[in-house]
Amino acid sequence: MRLIDIIHIRHMKRLLTIFLLSATLQATAGEIVVREGGSIHEALRQAREWRRTKDARCQGGITITIEAGRYYMQEPLLLRPEDSGTEESPLTIRGSQQHETILCGDQQQQHTQVWPTEGMERMIDFNTADRTITIPVPPKAVLRDFAAKTAAASTSRPPLEMVVHQRWAIAILRVKDITILGDSVAKVSFLEPESRLEFEHPWPQPVISGERGSSSFLLRTTEQRDGIEQLLIVDGANHTVFEDLVFENTCWNRPLHKGHVTLQGGFPLLDAYKLAVPGLPWDKDLENQAWIERPVSAVSVRNAHHVDFRTCHFYQLASTALDYIDNVSDCTVTGCQFEHIGGTAIMAGSFAESPMEVHRPYTHLAERCKNIKIERNNICRTSEEDWGAVAIGMGYVRDCTISGNSVSHTNYSGICIGWGWTPLYTGMENNHIVSNKVSNYACQLYDAGGIYTLSSQPNSSIRDNEITQPYPAPYATNDRGFCIYLDARTDGFTIENNKTTVVSGSPAGTTLRLIRRDEIGDNHPGPHLIFKQ
């Protein structure tokens, strides 16, 4: 081939590339439009270049408009400090107002774990000495399938796992072996690290007797493979707005590789054990130590301020949906829809993750997550994979408001704020839970609240909320659930004008009524609670 022909072909390839890019990515004054099949990453890079070069199109703000379509994310979209907008020139990433702009993972991997339709069974024994659980003999088909898949497995991933009901949490334990002890009894052992964590950590622990019923378990297969867990990461990009986007179909890979043993609220344990001699200087009765990690989230924000989500949809996400992790302030989540979430829908603030030990009274963490507003969102069917997760969970935070939200169908608690289990001042203060509607909570677990609080939070309030009675959970070991649960060392709140809702099936003429004192769970409350009802 002649040199001139080669040059001509290369020139045509460049023209074709330019044509294809222009067909899927169009930039005009202040706006970059991405069409289906185009690259959101390239659009973000274009906006970044405008900022870097001080392009006139930055004046008044940059908008990336993503047209209707499904955008399969092979890796998360990452916004860096260089992508930051300013108060006068924010960055807005928006989709179709009909919510047809979908940022998604593989639909076939939308949930890593699959719940069978049959119910749970009661375990016979929970043995901390040899780290086994004794159960009724599983069906022969289950045993044959387990043996065949174990023998054929080319990886360390087991074909079977046990889900253990632990009052206010669940554990997901990968099965190592099943030993048949007789016609009706089998002993099950488990892989590490979950075996060590499950049997060394005392709280929560399954209860076999002594309370209503006994603890339950469920054996299930793990057929699905790993998939994408994160769709969007904002790390340091300030003054950014996300509007009318749909975030859909992410996985939760952790249980397939490590099992899942939690402390509370869906937080996995990294290490935990019982103290030989209870008590530490800040808590004479403390009996255990625990180090946790944060659950993975489909959308996360850290090291940023003024990052808002408006009228977005979060759907079929297998762990946390939206998480304001650390060093965040002045952010809002407004008018969004959360549905079929495997873990927590909205999370914010530190929960004293590793390397910190969770039971210490930290004083520096609340300042790192402040002035977060969660307003007028509809949150339905959360904690579908990890029953111990919640609808809205905020840890060490201050100056935060949760208002006007509708929360329904969650397996543990509804709206939760606070961490630390301590009466000491930690910086958590001025937090308000106002005018929310909470129903159908505690659907599977107990020791739960429609609204749930921990530790001292001066100048805070719980007012004008409507909350149903706890759902009659089928496997809970007692009836310990409350409309409002002021759990360990809660203090500093004014509780005012909260009511129970009229639920479906109530007799004609039933009206709203004030929540009675016996519908408030007072678990070692502090001296500065003001109860006005």
XYZ file of C-alpha atoms in Angstrom:
533
model
C 0.000 0.000 0.000
C 1.296 3.444 -0.910
C 2.215 5.932 1.818
C -0.409 8.389 0.520
C -3.096 5.715 0.874
C -2.058 5.028 4.489
C -2.188 8.744 5.306
C -5.619 8.985 3.670
C -6.975 6.050 5.715
C -5.678 7.521 8.964
C -7.282 10.849 8.100
C -10.618 9.168 7.419
C -10.398 7.306 10.750
C -9.843 10.583 12.573
C -12.829 12.149 10.834
C -14.986 9.129 11.693
C -13.927 9.313 15.351
C -14.747 13.018 15.509
C -18.119 12.350 13.883
C -19.003 9.577 16.343
C -18.032 11.694 19.333
C -20.059 14.632 18.076
C -23.036 12.328 17.625
C -23.016 11.300 21.306
C -21.481 14.355 23.010
C -22.516 17.898 22.186
C -21.232 21.039 23.933
C -22.902 24.443 23.785
C -22.715 27.512 25.999
C -22.541 26.181 29.543
C -24.097 22.822 28.648
C -22.730 19.451 27.580
C -25.247 16.944 26.258
C -24.629 13.192 26.430
C -26.752 10.977 24.197
C -27.341 7.277 24.777
C -24.198 5.392 23.819
C -22.033 8.371 24.721
C -19.531 8.662 27.550
C -20.464 10.431 30.760
C -16.787 10.220 31.728
C -15.833 12.205 28.591
C -18.483 14.813 29.351
C -17.111 15.263 32.848
C -13.595 15.595 31.431
C -14.824 18.312 29.049
C -16.381 20.235 31.934
C -13.144 19.889 33.892
C -11.180 21.376 31.003
C -13.531 24.361 30.896
C -12.831 24.939 34.576
C -9.082 24.491 34.134
C -8.842 26.931 31.239
C -11.332 29.413 32.751
C -13.524 29.071 29.701
C -16.289 31.683 29.429
C -18.849 28.858 29.324
C -18.270 28.337 33.076
C -20.059 31.591 33.871
C -23.343 30.867 35.630
C -22.545 27.171 35.958
C -21.926 24.085 33.844
C -24.726 21.589 33.147
C -24.122 18.066 31.912
C -27.427 16.848 30.506
C -27.643 13.077 30.053
C -30.436 12.182 27.681
C -32.831 9.302 28.279
C -31.310 5.840 28.034
C -29.502 3.138 29.988
C -25.857 3.896 30.724
C -24.076 0.737 31.888
C -21.259 1.639 34.271
C -18.154 -0.515 33.915
C -16.539 1.606 36.624
C -17.868 4.305 38.951
C -18.107 7.884 37.740
C -15.540 9.717 39.901
C -15.776 13.437 40.647
C -12.549 14.964 41.959
C -11.712 18.367 43.489
C -10.899 19.628 39.973
C -14.554 19.015 39.045
C -15.822 21.358 41.754
C -18.246 24.084 40.941
C -18.551 27.292 42.919
C -21.490 29.048 44.526
C -21.763 31.307 41.463
C -20.955 28.544 38.966
C -22.153 25.136 40.203
C -21.801 21.857 38.337
C -25.159 20.228 37.596
C -25.475 16.693 36.252
C -29.057 16.022 35.278
C -31.134 13.446 33.492
C -34.506 13.275 31.834
C -37.347 14.685 33.912
C -39.277 11.502 33.134
C -36.591 9.567 35.070
C -35.493 7.702 31.974
C -31.787 8.451 32.404
C -30.501 5.334 34.143
C -26.968 4.811 35.458
C -26.827 1.111 36.162
C -24.882 -2.060 36.681
C -25.637 -5.422 35.112
C -29.338 -6.188 35.525
C -28.566 -9.895 35.911
C -26.490 -9.061 39.011
C -28.919 -6.677 40.648
C -28.756 -8.591 43.938
C -25.800 -10.663 45.053
C -27.903 -12.683 47.507
C -31.263 -14.295 46.755
C -33.830 -14.968 49.463
C -35.778 -18.213 49.028
C -39.538 -18.019 49.326
C -39.781 -20.549 52.160
C -39.588 -19.449 55.796
C -36.804 -19.769 58.337
C -36.336 -22.725 60.695
C -35.409 -22.820 64.365
C -31.857 -23.791 65.251
C -31.221 -26.403 67.951
C -27.883 -25.272 69.410
C -25.377 -22.431 69.064
C -22.007 -23.709 70.309
C -19.342 -21.064 70.952
C -16.763 -23.675 72.024
C -16.488 -25.585 68.749
C -18.012 -22.789 66.624
C -20.864 -24.815 65.217
C -24.611 -24.488 64.883
C -26.844 -27.528 65.231
C -29.940 -27.606 63.042
C -32.529 -30.087 61.826
C -31.131 -32.251 59.010
C -31.481 -30.334 55.724
C -33.413 -31.962 52.857
C -31.477 -34.629 50.949
C -31.540 -32.521 47.802
C -29.750 -29.701 49.633
C -27.100 -32.084 50.988
C -26.512 -33.676 47.563
C -26.251 -30.287 45.894
C -23.844 -29.007 48.561
C -21.606 -32.091 48.271
C -21.547 -31.993 44.478
C -20.790 -28.293 44.210
C -18.167 -28.426 46.955
C -16.351 -31.266 45.177
C -16.506 -29.473 41.826
C -15.642 -25.991 43.090
C -12.596 -24.440 41.455
C -12.564 -21.469 43.866
C -12.868 -20.995 47.609
C -16.409 -19.680 47.262
C -18.835 -22.093 48.935
C -22.112 -23.102 47.307
C -24.159 -22.738 50.501
C -24.547 -20.171 53.256
C -26.511 -19.883 56.468
C -28.379 -16.722 57.415
C -28.753 -16.464 61.193
C -31.418 -14.324 62.863
C -29.805 -12.443 65.772
C -32.562 -10.258 67.190
C -31.483 -6.833 65.838
C -29.060 -8.154 63.200
C -28.416 -11.071 60.893
C -25.217 -12.958 60.152
C -24.414 -14.492 56.766
C -22.061 -17.445 57.275
C -20.475 -19.410 54.431
C -20.887 -23.115 55.126
C -17.666 -25.097 55.421
C -19.080 -28.504 56.300
C -22.281 -30.268 57.344
C -21.985 -33.297 59.638
C -25.027 -35.538 60.019
C -25.355 -36.656 63.655
C -28.470 -38.767 63.326
C -31.771 -39.046 61.538
C -32.870 -35.574 62.574
C -29.825 -33.481 63.571
C -26.920 -31.928 61.650
C -23.960 -29.858 62.833
C -22.766 -27.024 60.576
C -19.320 -25.382 60.604
C -18.263 -22.241 58.773
C -15.390 -20.537 56.973
C -13.176 -17.757 58.323
C -13.266 -14.904 59.101
C -16.975 -15.051 59.829
C -16.712 -18.138 62.047
C -14.323 -16.384 64.451
C -16.335 -13.163 64.469
C -19.673 -14.893 64.935
C -18.649 -17.012 67.901
C -16.172 -14.725 69.695
C -18.295 -11.597 69.673
C -21.013 -11.767 72.347
C -23.489 -9.206 71.103
C -25.891 -9.766 69.500
C -25.950 -13.535 69.821
C -28.727 -15.924 68.860
C -31.004 -16.904 71.723
C -32.100 -20.536 71.721
C -34.419 -20.343 74.708
C -35.494 -17.927 77.391
C -37.427 -15.544 75.164
C -40.457 -15.981 72.965
C -39.640 -18.662 70.422
C -36.018 -19.396 69.577
C -33.458 -18.139 67.085
C -33.871 -18.939 63.431
C -31.712 -19.766 60.436
C -32.051 -20.153 56.705
C -29.853 -22.164 54.324
C -29.584 -20.756 50.813
C -27.430 -21.225 47.740
C -25.087 -18.592 46.330
C -25.338 -18.866 42.576
C -24.536 -15.324 41.496
C -21.136 -13.929 40.592
C -19.484 -10.657 41.541
C -20.638 -7.460 39.897
C -20.247 -3.695 40.090
C -21.011 -2.251 43.518
C -20.524 1.483 42.957
C -21.954 3.816 40.314
C -20.891 7.287 41.495
C -18.135 8.544 43.824
C -17.899 12.219 44.757
C -14.551 12.810 46.455
C -13.735 16.477 46.934
C -16.054 18.006 44.305
C -17.974 20.883 45.916
C -21.056 22.752 44.698
C -22.368 19.838 42.663
C -26.015 18.993 41.987
C -27.495 15.729 40.707
C -31.040 15.933 39.336
C -33.554 13.528 37.802
C -31.136 10.612 37.547
C -31.891 6.945 38.196
C -29.260 4.829 39.970
C -30.061 1.163 39.482
C -28.757 -2.411 39.808
C -25.640 -2.795 41.910
C -24.205 -5.815 43.695
C -23.034 -6.597 47.192
C -19.968 -8.831 46.888
C -18.727 -8.959 50.476
C -20.740 -11.975 51.730
C -19.445 -14.091 48.839
C -15.847 -13.617 50.006
C -15.929 -12.861 53.746
C -19.363 -13.689 55.038
C -21.173 -10.927 56.904
C -21.217 -10.602 60.700
C -22.357 -7.217 61.973
C -22.377 -5.124 65.124
C -25.549 -3.131 64.436
C -27.132 -1.211 61.587
C -25.492 -3.365 58.916
C -21.876 -2.505 59.865
C -19.588 -5.532 59.287
C -17.205 -6.546 62.035
C -13.486 -6.682 61.241
C -12.506 -7.827 64.704
C -14.463 -8.290 67.922
C -14.227 -10.191 71.166
C -15.522 -10.341 74.716
C -13.445 -8.659 77.436
C -12.118 -11.015 80.093
C -12.686 -8.304 82.714
C -15.534 -5.909 81.753
C -15.123 -2.168 81.964
C -13.078 0.711 80.560
C -12.538 4.204 82.035
C -15.453 5.725 80.104
C -17.839 2.799 80.646
C -17.485 0.537 83.670
C -19.952 -2.007 82.256
C -18.498 -2.355 78.757
C -18.049 -6.042 77.999
C -16.804 -6.157 74.432
C -14.544 -4.537 71.864
C -15.398 -4.172 68.180
C -13.882 -2.728 65.029
C -16.122 -2.264 62.008
C -16.019 -1.222 58.378
C -18.541 0.758 56.392
C -20.905 -1.055 54.032
C -20.284 -0.358 50.352
C -22.562 2.231 48.734
C -23.807 2.683 45.188
C -23.389 6.463 45.499
C -20.953 8.048 47.960
C -19.822 11.550 48.924
C -16.780 12.508 50.992
C -14.444 15.490 51.482
C -16.990 17.842 49.945
C -19.634 20.445 50.717
C -22.798 21.534 48.906
C -23.384 18.221 47.119
C -27.114 17.840 46.547
C -29.399 15.156 45.149
C -32.764 16.349 43.855
C -35.620 14.229 42.527
C -33.366 11.251 41.817
C -34.442 7.607 41.953
C -32.410 4.901 43.694
C -33.647 1.439 42.769
C -32.525 -2.185 43.181
C -29.244 -1.366 44.912
C -27.886 -4.302 46.895
C -26.165 -2.484 49.780
C -26.268 1.198 50.862
C -27.861 3.458 48.253
C -26.513 6.960 49.120
C -23.797 7.658 51.680
C -22.326 10.945 52.950
C -19.272 9.283 54.429
C -16.871 11.796 55.987
C -15.803 15.447 55.939
C -19.070 16.646 54.399
C -21.308 19.618 55.121
C -24.163 21.708 53.751
C -25.698 18.974 51.611
C -29.334 18.138 50.833
C -31.254 15.098 49.630
C -34.629 16.348 48.455
C -37.618 14.744 46.732
C -35.829 11.484 45.934
C -37.295 7.979 45.663
C -35.569 4.969 47.255
C -37.055 1.542 46.587
C -35.837 -2.059 46.861
C -32.591 -1.221 48.633
C -30.564 -4.141 49.981
C -29.073 -2.148 52.873
C -29.590 1.395 54.164
C -31.196 3.956 51.851
C -29.459 7.111 53.148
C -26.433 7.063 55.449
C -24.399 9.968 56.812
C -21.622 10.624 59.288
C -18.934 8.513 60.866
C -19.819 5.370 62.781
C -16.291 5.147 64.219
C -15.096 2.718 61.597
C -11.703 1.038 61.869
C -9.002 1.861 62.882
C -11.125 3.303 65.723
C -12.824 1.049 68.269
C -16.525 1.815 68.199
C -17.319 2.089 71.923
C -15.089 5.064 72.770
C -16.694 8.512 73.310
C -15.135 10.331 70.357
C -15.399 14.126 70.304
C -14.021 15.014 66.856
C -16.262 13.048 64.503
C -19.569 14.948 64.577
C -17.891 18.123 63.335
C -16.924 16.209 60.187
C -20.539 15.703 59.113
C -22.841 18.645 59.687
C -25.742 20.566 58.224
C -27.121 17.690 56.187
C -30.796 18.001 55.253
C -32.833 14.950 54.230
C -36.199 16.295 53.153
C -39.380 15.063 51.442
C -38.028 11.735 50.218
C -40.028 8.550 49.736
C -38.186 5.508 51.115
C -39.830 2.122 50.628
C -38.532 -1.443 51.007
C -35.045 -1.127 52.396
C -32.796 -3.658 54.205
C -33.933 -6.353 51.795
C -30.546 -8.089 51.768
C -29.200 -7.179 55.198
C -32.187 -7.119 57.534
C -30.142 -5.229 60.136
C -29.766 -2.134 57.935
C -32.157 0.822 58.273
C -33.998 3.325 56.095
C -32.103 6.465 57.209
C -28.997 6.061 59.372
C -26.913 8.968 60.685
C -23.992 8.404 63.056
C -21.799 11.123 64.549
C -23.485 14.207 63.067
C -24.545 17.685 64.146
C -26.915 20.397 62.881
C -28.762 17.867 60.728
C -32.454 17.729 59.851
C -34.567 14.789 58.713
C -37.972 16.172 57.767
C -41.061 15.406 55.708
C -39.944 11.940 54.620
C -42.128 8.886 54.104
C -40.488 5.667 55.349
C -42.096 2.246 55.017
C -41.296 -1.473 54.837
C -37.934 -1.826 56.480
C -36.783 -4.887 58.398
C -35.157 -3.153 61.361
C -35.466 0.512 62.416
C -36.771 3.394 60.322
C -35.043 6.723 61.050
C -31.890 6.418 63.195
C -29.562 9.094 64.508
C -26.599 8.870 66.883
C -23.841 6.417 67.743
C -21.513 5.657 70.632
C -23.778 4.366 73.436
C -22.442 7.082 75.721
C -23.853 9.790 78.035
C -20.715 11.887 77.497
C -20.620 14.876 75.162
C -19.354 13.880 71.716
C -20.203 16.909 69.583
C -23.492 15.435 68.375
C -26.060 18.210 68.862
C -28.826 20.230 67.250
C -30.233 17.302 65.264
C -33.935 17.310 64.390
C -36.374 14.621 63.239
C -39.510 16.468 62.164
C -42.813 15.711 60.388
C -41.899 12.284 59.014
C -44.238 9.351 58.423
C -42.891 5.932 59.412
C -44.769 2.666 58.934
C -44.137 -1.067 58.553
C -40.767 -1.129 60.330
C -39.278 -4.041 62.314
C -40.661 -6.370 59.637
C -38.136 -9.132 60.459
C -36.051 -8.074 63.474
C -36.739 -6.628 66.919
C -35.214 -4.190 69.438
C -36.161 -1.608 66.839
C -37.813 1.785 66.607
C -39.737 3.712 64.029
C -37.435 6.499 65.202
C -34.282 5.302 66.976
C -31.648 7.339 68.827
C -28.366 6.749 70.664
C -26.250 8.826 73.069
C -26.364 12.432 74.173
C -27.386 14.991 71.540
C -28.098 18.371 73.229
C -30.626 20.776 71.684
C -32.129 18.077 69.478
C -35.788 17.254 68.844
C -38.261 14.603 67.704
C -41.534 16.305 66.872
C -44.636 16.191 64.678
C -43.936 12.694 63.368
C -46.547 10.037 62.556
C -45.466 6.488 63.381
C -47.328 3.194 63.304
C -46.883 0.409 65.809
C -44.044 -2.028 64.939
C -44.832 -4.634 62.331
C -45.567 -8.093 63.824
C -42.239 -9.692 62.843
C -42.572 -13.459 62.291
C -39.226 -14.570 63.744
C -38.375 -11.991 66.413
C -37.524 -13.468 69.805
C -39.719 -11.035 71.743
C -41.888 -7.962 71.235
C -39.214 -5.370 71.918
C -40.097 -2.705 69.367
C -41.216 0.880 69.889
C -42.632 3.801 67.912
C -39.795 5.902 69.324
C -36.804 4.118 70.818
C -34.530 6.212 73.026
C -31.809 3.597 73.217
C -28.557 3.506 75.157
C -27.875 6.791 76.969
C -30.078 8.929 74.712
C -30.230 12.469 76.084
C -30.773 16.078 75.015
C -33.927 15.548 72.937
C -37.274 17.286 73.174
C -39.995 14.795 72.186
C -43.145 16.648 71.198
C -46.429 16.223 69.308
C -45.724 12.819 67.751
C -48.686 10.635 66.831
C -49.514 7.122 65.739
C -51.007 6.785 62.273
C -54.276 5.175 61.330
C -53.176 1.947 59.668
C -54.943 -0.093 57.019
C -57.764 -2.167 58.493
C -58.420 0.123 61.448
C -62.096 0.392 62.529
C -64.142 3.171 61.010
C -63.800 6.418 62.914
C -60.308 5.623 64.235
C -58.337 8.854 64.644
C -54.745 9.827 65.213
C -53.624 9.788 68.845
C -50.604 10.954 70.744
C -47.869 8.395 71.249
C -48.120 7.144 74.821
C -45.193 6.964 77.174
C -45.262 3.162 76.933
C -44.650 3.487 73.195
C -41.331 5.211 73.933
C -38.456 2.814 74.533
C -36.414 4.335 77.356
C -33.200 2.323 77.642
C -31.050 4.072 80.293
C -32.045 7.582 79.126
C -30.188 10.677 80.292
C -31.495 13.394 82.631
C -32.012 16.075 79.991
C -34.863 14.596 77.958
C -37.944 16.796 77.625
C -41.129 14.849 76.962
C -44.045 17.158 76.174
C -46.766 14.655 75.310
